[in-house]
Short mmCIF file of N, CA and C in Angstrom, two decimals:
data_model
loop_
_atom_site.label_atom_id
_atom_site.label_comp_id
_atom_site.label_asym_id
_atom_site.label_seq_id
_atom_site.Cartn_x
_atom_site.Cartn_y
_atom_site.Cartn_z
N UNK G 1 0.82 -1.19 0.00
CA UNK G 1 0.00 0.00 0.00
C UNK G 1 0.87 1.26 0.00
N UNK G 2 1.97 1.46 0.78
CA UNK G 2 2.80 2.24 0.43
C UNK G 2 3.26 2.34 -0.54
N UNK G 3 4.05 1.10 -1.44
CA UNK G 3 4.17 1.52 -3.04
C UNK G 3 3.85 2.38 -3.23
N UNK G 4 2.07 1.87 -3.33
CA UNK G 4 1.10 2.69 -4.45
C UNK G 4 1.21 4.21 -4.03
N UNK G 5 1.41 5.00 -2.73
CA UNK G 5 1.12 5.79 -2.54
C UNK G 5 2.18 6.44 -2.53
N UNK G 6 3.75 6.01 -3.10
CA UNK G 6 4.84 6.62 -3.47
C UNK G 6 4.68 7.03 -5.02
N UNK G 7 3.92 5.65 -5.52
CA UNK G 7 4.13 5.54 -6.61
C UNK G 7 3.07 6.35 -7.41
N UNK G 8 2.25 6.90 -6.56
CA UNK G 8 0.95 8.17 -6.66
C UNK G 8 1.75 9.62 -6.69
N UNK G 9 2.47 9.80 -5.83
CA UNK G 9 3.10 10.85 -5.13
C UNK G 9 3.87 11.04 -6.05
N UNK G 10 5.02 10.42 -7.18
CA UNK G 10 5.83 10.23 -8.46
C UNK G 10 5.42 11.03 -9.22
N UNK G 11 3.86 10.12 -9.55
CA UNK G 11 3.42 10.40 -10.86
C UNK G 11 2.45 12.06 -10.85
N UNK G 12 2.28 12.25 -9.77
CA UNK G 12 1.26 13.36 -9.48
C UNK G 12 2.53 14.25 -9.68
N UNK G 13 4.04 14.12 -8.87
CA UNK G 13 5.03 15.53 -9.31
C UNK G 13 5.20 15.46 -10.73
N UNK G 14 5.13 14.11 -11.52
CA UNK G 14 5.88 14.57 -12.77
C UNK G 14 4.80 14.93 -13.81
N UNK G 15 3.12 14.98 -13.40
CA UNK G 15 2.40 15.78 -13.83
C UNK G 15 2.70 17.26 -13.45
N UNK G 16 2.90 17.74 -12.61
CA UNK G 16 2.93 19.05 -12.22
C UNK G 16 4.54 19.31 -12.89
N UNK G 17 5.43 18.97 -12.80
CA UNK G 17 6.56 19.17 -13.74
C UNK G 17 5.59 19.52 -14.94
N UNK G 18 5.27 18.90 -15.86
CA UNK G 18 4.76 18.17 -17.35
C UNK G 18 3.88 19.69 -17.40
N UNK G 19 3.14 20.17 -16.28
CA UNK G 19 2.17 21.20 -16.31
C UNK G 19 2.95 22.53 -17.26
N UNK G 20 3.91 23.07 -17.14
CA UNK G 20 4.19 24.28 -17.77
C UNK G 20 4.30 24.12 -19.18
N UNK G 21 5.00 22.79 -19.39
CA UNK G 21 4.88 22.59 -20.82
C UNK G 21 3.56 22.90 -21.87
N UNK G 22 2.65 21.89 -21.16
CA UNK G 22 1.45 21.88 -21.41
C UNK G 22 0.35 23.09 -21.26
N UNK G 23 0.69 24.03 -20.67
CA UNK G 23 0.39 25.28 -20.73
C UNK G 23 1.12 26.32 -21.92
N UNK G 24 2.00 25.67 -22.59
CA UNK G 24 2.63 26.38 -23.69
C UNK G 24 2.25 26.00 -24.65
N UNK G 25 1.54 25.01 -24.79
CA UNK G 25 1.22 24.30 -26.34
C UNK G 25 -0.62 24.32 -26.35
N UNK G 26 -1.18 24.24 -27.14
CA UNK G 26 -2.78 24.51 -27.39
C UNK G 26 -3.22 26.11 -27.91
N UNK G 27 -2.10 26.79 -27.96
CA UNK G 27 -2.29 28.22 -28.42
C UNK G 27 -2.40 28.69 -30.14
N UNK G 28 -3.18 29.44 -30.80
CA UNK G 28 -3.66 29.38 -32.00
C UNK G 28 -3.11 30.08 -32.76
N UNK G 29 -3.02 30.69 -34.04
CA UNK G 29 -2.63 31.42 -34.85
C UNK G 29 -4.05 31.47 -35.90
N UNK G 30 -4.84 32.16 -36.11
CA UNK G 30 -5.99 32.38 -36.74
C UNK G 30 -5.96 33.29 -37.55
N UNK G 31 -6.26 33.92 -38.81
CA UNK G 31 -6.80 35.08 -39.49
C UNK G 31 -6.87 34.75 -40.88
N UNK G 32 -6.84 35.98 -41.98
CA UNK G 32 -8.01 35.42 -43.31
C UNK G 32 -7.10 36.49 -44.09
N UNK G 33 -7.42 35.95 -45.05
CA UNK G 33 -6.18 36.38 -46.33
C UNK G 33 -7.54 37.17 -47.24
N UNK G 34 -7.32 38.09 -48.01
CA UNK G 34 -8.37 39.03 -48.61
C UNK G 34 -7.43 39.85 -49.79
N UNK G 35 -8.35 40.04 -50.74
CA UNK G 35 -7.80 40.98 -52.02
C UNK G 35 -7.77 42.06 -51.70
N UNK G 36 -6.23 42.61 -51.79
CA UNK G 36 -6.12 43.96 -51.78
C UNK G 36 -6.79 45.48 -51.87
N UNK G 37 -7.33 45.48 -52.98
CA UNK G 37 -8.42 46.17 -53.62
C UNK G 37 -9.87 45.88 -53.57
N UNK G 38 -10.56 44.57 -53.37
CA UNK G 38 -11.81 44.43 -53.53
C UNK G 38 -12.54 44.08 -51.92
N UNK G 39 -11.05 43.26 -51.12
CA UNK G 39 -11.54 43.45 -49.67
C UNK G 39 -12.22 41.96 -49.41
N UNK G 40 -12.60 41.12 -50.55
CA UNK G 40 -13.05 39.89 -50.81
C UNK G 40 -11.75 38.74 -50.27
N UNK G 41 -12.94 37.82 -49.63
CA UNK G 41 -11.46 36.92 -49.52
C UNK G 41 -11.31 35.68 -50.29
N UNK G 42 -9.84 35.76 -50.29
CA UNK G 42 -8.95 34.83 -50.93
C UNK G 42 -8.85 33.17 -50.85
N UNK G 43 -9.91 32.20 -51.10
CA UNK G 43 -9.79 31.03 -50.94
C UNK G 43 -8.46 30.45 -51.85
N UNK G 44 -8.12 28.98 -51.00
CA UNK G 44 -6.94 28.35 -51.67
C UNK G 44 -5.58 29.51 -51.88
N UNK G 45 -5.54 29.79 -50.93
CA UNK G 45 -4.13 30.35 -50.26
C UNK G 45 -3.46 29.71 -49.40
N UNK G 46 -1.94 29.32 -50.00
CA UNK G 46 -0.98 28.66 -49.08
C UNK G 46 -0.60 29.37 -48.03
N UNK G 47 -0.83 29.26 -46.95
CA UNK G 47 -0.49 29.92 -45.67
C UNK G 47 0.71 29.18 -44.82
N UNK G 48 1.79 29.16 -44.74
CA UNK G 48 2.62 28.50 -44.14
C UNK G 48 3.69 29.20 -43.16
N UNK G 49 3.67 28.23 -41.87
CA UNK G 49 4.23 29.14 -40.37
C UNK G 49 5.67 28.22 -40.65
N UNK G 50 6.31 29.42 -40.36
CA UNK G 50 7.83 28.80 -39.84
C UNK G 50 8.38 29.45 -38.83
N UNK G 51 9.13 28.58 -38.04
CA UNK G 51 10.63 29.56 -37.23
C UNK G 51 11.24 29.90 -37.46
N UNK G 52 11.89 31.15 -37.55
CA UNK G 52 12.87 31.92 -38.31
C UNK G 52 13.83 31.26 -37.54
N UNK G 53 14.42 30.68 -36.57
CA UNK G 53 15.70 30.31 -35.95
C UNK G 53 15.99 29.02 -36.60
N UNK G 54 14.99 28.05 -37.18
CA UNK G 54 14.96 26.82 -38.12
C UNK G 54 15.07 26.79 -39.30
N UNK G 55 14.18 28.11 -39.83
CA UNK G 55 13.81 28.37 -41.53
C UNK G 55 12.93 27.25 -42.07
N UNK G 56 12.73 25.89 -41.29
CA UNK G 56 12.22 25.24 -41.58
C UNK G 56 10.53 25.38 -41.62
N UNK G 57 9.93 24.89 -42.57
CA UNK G 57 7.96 25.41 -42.15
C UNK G 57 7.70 24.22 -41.09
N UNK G 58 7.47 25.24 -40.30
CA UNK G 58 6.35 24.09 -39.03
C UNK G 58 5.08 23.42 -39.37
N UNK G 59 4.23 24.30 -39.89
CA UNK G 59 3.06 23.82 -41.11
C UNK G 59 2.55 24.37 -41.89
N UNK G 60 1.81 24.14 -42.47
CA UNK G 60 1.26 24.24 -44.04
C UNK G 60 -0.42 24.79 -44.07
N UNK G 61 -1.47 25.63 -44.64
CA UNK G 61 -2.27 25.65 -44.30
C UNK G 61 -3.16 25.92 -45.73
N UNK G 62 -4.33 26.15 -46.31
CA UNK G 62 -4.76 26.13 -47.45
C UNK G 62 -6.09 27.27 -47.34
N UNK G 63 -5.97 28.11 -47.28
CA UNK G 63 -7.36 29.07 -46.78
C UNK G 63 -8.69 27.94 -47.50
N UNK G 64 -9.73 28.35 -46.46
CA UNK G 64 -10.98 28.15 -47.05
C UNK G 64 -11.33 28.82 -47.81
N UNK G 65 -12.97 28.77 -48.27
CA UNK G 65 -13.53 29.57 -49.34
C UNK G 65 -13.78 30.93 -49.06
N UNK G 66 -13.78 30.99 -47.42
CA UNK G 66 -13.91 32.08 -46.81
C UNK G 66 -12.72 33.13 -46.28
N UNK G 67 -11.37 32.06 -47.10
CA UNK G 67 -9.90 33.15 -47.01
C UNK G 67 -9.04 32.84 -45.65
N UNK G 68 -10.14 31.66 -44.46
CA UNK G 68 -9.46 31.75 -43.27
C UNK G 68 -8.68 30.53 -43.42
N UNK G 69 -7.78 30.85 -42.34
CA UNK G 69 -6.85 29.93 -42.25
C UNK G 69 -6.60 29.60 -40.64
N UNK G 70 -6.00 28.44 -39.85
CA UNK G 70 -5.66 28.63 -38.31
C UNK G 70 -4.59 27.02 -38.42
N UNK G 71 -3.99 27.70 -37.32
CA UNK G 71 -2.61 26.58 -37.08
C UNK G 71 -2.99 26.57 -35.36
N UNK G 72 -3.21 25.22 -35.27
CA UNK G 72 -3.50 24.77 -33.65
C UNK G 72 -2.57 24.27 -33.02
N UNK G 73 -2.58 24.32 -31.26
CA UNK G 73 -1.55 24.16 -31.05
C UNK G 73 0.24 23.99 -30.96
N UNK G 74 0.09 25.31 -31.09
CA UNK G 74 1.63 25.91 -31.41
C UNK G 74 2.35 26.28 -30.47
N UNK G 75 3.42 26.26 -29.94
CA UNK G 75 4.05 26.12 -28.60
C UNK G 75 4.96 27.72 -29.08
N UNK G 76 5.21 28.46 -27.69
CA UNK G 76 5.06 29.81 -27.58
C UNK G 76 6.76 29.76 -28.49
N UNK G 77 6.48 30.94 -28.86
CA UNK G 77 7.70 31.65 -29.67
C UNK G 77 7.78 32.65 -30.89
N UNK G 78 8.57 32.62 -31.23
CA UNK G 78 8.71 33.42 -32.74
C UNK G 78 8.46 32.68 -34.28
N UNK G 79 7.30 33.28 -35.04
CA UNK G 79 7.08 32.72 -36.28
C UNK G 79 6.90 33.61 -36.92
N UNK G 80 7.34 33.38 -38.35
CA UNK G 80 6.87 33.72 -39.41
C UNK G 80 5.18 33.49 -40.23
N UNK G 81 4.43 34.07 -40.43
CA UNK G 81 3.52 33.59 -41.31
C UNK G 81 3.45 33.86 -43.03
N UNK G 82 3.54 33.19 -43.55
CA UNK G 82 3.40 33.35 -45.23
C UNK G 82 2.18 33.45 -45.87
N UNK G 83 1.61 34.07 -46.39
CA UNK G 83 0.58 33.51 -47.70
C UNK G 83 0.86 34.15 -48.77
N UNK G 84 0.82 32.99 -49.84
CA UNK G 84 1.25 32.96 -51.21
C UNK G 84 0.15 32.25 -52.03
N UNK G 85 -0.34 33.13 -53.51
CA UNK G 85 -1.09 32.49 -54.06
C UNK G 85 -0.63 32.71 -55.44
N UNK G 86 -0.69 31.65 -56.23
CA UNK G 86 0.22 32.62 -58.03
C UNK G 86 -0.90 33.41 -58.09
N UNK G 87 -0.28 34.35 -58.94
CA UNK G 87 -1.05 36.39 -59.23
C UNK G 87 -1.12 37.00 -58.37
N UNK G 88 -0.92 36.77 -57.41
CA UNK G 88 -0.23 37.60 -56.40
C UNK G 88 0.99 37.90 -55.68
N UNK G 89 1.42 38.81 -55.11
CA UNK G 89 2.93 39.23 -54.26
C UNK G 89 2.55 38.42 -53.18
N UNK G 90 3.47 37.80 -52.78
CA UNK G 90 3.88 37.25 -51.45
C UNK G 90 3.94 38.23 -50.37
N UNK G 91 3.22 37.70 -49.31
CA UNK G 91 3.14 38.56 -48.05
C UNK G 91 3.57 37.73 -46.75
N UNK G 92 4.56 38.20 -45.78
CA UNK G 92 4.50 37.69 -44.82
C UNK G 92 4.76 38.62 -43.85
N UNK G 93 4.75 38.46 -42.30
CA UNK G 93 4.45 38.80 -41.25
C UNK G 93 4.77 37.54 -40.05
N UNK G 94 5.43 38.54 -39.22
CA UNK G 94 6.55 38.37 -37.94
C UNK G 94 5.47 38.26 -36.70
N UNK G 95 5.37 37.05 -35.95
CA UNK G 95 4.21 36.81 -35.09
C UNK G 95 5.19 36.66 -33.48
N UNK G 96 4.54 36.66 -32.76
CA UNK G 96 5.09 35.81 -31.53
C UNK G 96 3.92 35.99 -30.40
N UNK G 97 3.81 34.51 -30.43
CA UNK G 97 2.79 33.39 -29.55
C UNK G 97 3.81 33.85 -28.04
N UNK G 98 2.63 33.99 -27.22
CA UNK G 98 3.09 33.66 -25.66
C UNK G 98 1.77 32.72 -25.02
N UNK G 99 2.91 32.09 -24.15
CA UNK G 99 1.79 30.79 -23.76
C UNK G 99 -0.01 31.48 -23.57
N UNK G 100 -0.40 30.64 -23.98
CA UNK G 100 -2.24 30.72 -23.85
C UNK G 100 -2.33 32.11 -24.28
N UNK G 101 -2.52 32.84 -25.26
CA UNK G 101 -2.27 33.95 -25.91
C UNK G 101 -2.51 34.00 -27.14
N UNK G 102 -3.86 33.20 -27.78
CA UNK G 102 -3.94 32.89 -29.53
C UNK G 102 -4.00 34.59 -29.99
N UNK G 103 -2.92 34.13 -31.53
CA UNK G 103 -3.49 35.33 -31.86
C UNK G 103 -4.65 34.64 -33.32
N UNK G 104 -5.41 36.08 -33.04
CA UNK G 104 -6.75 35.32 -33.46
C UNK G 104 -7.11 36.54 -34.94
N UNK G 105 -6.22 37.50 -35.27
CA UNK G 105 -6.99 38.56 -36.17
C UNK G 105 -5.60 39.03 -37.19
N UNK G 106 -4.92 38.03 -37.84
CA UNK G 106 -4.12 37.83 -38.10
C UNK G 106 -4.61 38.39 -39.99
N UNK G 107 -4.09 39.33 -40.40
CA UNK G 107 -4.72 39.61 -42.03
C UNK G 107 -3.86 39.35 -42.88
N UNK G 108 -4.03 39.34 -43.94
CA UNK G 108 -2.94 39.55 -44.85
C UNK G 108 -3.96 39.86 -46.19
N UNK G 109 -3.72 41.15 -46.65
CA UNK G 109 -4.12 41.83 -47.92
C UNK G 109 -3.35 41.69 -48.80
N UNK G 110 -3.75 40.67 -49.79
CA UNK G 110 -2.70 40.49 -51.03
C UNK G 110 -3.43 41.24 -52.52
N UNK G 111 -1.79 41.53 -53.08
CA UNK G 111 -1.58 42.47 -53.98
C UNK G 111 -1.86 41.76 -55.35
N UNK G 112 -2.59 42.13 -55.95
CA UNK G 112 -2.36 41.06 -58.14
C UNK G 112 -1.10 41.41 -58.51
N UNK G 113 -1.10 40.41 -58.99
CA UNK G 113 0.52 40.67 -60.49
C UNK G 113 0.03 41.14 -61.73
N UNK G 114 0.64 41.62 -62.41
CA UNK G 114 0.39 42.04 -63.48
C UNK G 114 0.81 41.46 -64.71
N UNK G 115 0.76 41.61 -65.95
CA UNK G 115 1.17 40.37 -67.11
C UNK G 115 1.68 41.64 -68.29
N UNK G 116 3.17 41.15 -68.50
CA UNK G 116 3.57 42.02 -69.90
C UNK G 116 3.46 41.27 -71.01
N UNK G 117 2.96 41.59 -72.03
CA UNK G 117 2.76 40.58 -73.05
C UNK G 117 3.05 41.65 -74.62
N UNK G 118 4.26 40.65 -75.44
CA UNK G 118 4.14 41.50 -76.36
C UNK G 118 5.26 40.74 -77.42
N UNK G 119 5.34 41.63 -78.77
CA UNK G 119 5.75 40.96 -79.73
C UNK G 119 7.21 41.41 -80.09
N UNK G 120 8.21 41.35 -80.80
CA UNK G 120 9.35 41.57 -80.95
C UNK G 120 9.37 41.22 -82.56
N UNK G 121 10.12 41.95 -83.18
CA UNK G 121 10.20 42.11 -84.51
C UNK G 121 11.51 42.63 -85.08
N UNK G 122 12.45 41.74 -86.16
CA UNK G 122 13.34 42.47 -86.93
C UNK G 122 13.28 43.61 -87.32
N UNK G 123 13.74 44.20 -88.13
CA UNK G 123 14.21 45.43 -89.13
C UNK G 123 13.26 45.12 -90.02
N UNK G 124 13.24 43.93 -90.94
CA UNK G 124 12.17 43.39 -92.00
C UNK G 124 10.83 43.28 -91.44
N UNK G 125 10.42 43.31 -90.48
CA UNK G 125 9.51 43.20 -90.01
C UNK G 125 8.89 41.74 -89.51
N UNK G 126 10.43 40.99 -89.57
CA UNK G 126 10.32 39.22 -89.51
C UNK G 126 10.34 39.24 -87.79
N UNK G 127 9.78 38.00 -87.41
CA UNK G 127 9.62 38.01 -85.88
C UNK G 127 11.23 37.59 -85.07
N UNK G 128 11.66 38.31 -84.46
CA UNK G 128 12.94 37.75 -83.87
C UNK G 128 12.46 36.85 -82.72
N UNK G 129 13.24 35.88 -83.05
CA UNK G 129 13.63 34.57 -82.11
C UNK G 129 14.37 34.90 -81.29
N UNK G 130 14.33 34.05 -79.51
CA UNK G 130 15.34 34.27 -78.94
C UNK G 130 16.03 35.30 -78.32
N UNK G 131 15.14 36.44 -78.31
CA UNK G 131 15.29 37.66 -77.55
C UNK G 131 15.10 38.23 -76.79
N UNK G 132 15.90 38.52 -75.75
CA UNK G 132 15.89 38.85 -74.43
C UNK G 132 14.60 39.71 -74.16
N UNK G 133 13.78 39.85 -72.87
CA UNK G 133 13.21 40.97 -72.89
C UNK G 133 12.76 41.28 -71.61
N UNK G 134 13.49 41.95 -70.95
CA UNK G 134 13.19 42.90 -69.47
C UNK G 134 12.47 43.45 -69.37
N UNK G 135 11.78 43.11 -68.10
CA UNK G 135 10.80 44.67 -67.68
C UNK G 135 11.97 45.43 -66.73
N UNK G 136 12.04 46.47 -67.13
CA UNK G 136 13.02 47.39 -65.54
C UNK G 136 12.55 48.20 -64.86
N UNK G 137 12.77 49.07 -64.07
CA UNK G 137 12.40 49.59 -63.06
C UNK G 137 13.74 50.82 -62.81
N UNK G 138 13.16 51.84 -62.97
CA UNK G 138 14.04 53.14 -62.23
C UNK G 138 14.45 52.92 -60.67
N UNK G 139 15.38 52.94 -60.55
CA UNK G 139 15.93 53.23 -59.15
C UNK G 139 17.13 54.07 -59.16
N UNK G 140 16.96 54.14 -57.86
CA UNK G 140 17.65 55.35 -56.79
C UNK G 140 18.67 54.70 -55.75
N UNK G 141 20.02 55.17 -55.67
CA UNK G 141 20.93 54.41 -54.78
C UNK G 141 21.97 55.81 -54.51
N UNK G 142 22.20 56.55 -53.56
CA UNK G 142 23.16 56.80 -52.77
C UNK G 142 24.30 57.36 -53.82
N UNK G 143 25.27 55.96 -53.96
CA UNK G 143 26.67 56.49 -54.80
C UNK G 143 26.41 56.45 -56.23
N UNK G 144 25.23 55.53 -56.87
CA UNK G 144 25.54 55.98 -58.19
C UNK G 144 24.42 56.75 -58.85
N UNK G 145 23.43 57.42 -58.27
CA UNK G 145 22.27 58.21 -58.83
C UNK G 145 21.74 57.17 -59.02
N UNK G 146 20.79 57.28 -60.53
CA UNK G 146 19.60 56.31 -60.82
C UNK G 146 20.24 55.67 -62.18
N UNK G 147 19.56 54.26 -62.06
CA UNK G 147 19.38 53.70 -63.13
C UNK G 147 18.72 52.46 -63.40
N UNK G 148 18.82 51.38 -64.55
CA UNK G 148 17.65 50.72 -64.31
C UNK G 148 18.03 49.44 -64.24
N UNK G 149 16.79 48.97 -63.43
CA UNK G 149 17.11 47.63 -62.48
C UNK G 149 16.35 46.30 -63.49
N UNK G 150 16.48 45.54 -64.09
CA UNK G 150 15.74 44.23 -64.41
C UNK G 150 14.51 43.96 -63.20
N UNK G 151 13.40 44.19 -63.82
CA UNK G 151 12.69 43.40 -62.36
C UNK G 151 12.26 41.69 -62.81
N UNK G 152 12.14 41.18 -64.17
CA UNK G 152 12.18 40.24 -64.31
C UNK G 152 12.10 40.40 -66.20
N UNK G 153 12.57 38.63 -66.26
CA UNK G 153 12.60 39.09 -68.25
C UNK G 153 12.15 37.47 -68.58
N UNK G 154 12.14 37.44 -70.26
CA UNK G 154 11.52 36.63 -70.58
C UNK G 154 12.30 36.32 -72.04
N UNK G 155 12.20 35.16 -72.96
CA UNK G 155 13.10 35.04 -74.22
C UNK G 155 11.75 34.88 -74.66
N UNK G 156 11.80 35.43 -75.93
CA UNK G 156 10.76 35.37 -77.31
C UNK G 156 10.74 33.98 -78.24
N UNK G 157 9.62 33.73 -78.33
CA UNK G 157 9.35 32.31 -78.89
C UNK G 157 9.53 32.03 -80.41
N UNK G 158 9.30 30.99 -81.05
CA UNK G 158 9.51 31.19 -82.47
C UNK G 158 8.75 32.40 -83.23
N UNK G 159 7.45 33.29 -82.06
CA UNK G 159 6.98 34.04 -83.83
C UNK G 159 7.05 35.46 -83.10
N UNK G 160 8.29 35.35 -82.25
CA UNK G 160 8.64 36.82 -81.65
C UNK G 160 7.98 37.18 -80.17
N UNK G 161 7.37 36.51 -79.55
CA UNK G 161 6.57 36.92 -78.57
C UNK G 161 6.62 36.07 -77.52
N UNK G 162 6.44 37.19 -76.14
CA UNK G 162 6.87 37.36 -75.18
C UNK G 162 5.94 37.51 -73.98
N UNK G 163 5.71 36.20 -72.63
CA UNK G 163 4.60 36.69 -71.67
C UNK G 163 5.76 36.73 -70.65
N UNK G 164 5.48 37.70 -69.61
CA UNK G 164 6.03 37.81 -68.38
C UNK G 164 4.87 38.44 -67.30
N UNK G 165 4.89 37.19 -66.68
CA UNK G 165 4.17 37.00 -65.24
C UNK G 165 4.26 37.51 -64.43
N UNK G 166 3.48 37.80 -63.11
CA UNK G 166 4.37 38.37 -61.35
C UNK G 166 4.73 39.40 -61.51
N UNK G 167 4.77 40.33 -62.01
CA UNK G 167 5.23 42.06 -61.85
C UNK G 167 4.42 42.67 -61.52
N UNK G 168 5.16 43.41 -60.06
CA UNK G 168 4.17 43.89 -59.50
C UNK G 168 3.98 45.49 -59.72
N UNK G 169 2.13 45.50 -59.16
CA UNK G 169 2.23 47.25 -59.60
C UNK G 169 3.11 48.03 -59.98
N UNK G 170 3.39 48.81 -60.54
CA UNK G 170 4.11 50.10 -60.54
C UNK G 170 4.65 50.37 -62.09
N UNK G 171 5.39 51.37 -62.46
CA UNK G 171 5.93 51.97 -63.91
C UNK G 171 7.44 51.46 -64.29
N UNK G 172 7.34 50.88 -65.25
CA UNK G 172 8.27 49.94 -65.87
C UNK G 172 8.46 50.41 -67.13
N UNK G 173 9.94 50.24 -67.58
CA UNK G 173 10.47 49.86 -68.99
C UNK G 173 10.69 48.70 -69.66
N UNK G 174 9.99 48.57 -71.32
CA UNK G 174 10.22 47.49 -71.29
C UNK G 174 11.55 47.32 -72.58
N UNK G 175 12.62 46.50 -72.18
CA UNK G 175 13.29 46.61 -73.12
C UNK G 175 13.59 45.02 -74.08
N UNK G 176 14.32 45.19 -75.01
CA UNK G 176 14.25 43.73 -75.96
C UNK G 176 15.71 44.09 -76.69
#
C-alpha cells in the first residue's frame, strides 16, 4: 500500500513538472487572407508558419472559401507567417505566440501581379527569335544616382513573342 502511494506521489510531481509545458502548447494562430483592392477573400491560399531560428515550415495551411486559415496548437515563440497564391505578391508577417495567448486577427491583404505581353520584330519586319526581354524599373541608390534595375525578363518564342508574369504594380520599362 505504500508503493502505491509513493508511486501516486511520483506520478502526481511529474504531472505538475509536465504542467508548464502543457500550458505552452494549445495556443492558435488564426486570421483570413483578402484581395487587396476588392476586400473579398482569398480562398486556396498557401499559408505557411515557420521559425525563423529553423527556416524550416512548421506547417502548411490552405485558406478556405472564406480566405481563413488557423494553425492549432503551437508552442510559444517566434514565427513567421506566409501567404502565397500565383497572381499575387507574397506577403508575410513576424508573429510571436506567448503561452495561452492565440493570436486570433491575423490579415494579410494580397496584392495582383500584373502580365507584360508583347511581340518583338526584326528590321524586315520578320519576328525575332530568342530575344531577351526585361521589364526594368528606375531606381535610386546613394553612390551611383539612378538607373535601371531588371525586375524580371523573358526570351521570345519562335513568332517573336513574349509573356512575363508576377510584376508587381508600378511603372516599368520594357526593353528587348
Amino acid at each position: 500500500m505504500r508503493r502505491h502511494r509513493v508511486l501516486l506521489l511520483i506520478l502526481a510531481l511529474l504531472i505538475q513538472i509536465d504542467a508548464p509545458k502543457l500550458a505552452q502548447t494549445g495556443t492558435r494562430i488564426e486570421g483570413v487572407v483578402v484581395h487587396a483592392e476588392t476586400g473579398s477573400p482569398l480562398p486556396r491560399v498557401q499559408v505557411v508558419l515557420t521559425r525563423p531560428s529553423s527556416g524550416e515550415a512548421t506547417a502548411r495551411f490552405v485558406t478556405d472559401v472564406d480566405g481563413k486559415f488557423q494553425f492549432s496548437n503551437i508552442p510559444a515563440g517566434q514565427y513567421e507567417v506566409e501567404a502565397a497564391r500565383n497572381g499575387y505578391i507574397l506577403q508575410n508577417s513576424r508573429v510571436t505566440i506567448a503561452a495561452n495567448r492565440p493570436v486570433t486577427e491575423l490579415a494579410f491583404r494580397l496584392v495582383e501581379t500584373g502580365v507584360v505581353t508583347g511581340r518583338v520584330r526584326d528590321s524586315r519586319g520578320e519576328p525575332a527569335v530568342k530575344v531577351t526581354v526585361a521589364v526594368m524599373r528606375l531606381t535610386f541608390d546613394g553612390l551611383f544616382g539612378r538607373h535601371l534595375t531588371a525586375v524580371t525578363q523573358d526570351v521570345t518564342d519562335d513568332r517573336g513573342e513574349y509573356r512575363i508574369y508576377g510584376v508587381p504594380p508600378g511603372q516599368y520599362l520594357v526593353r528587348a
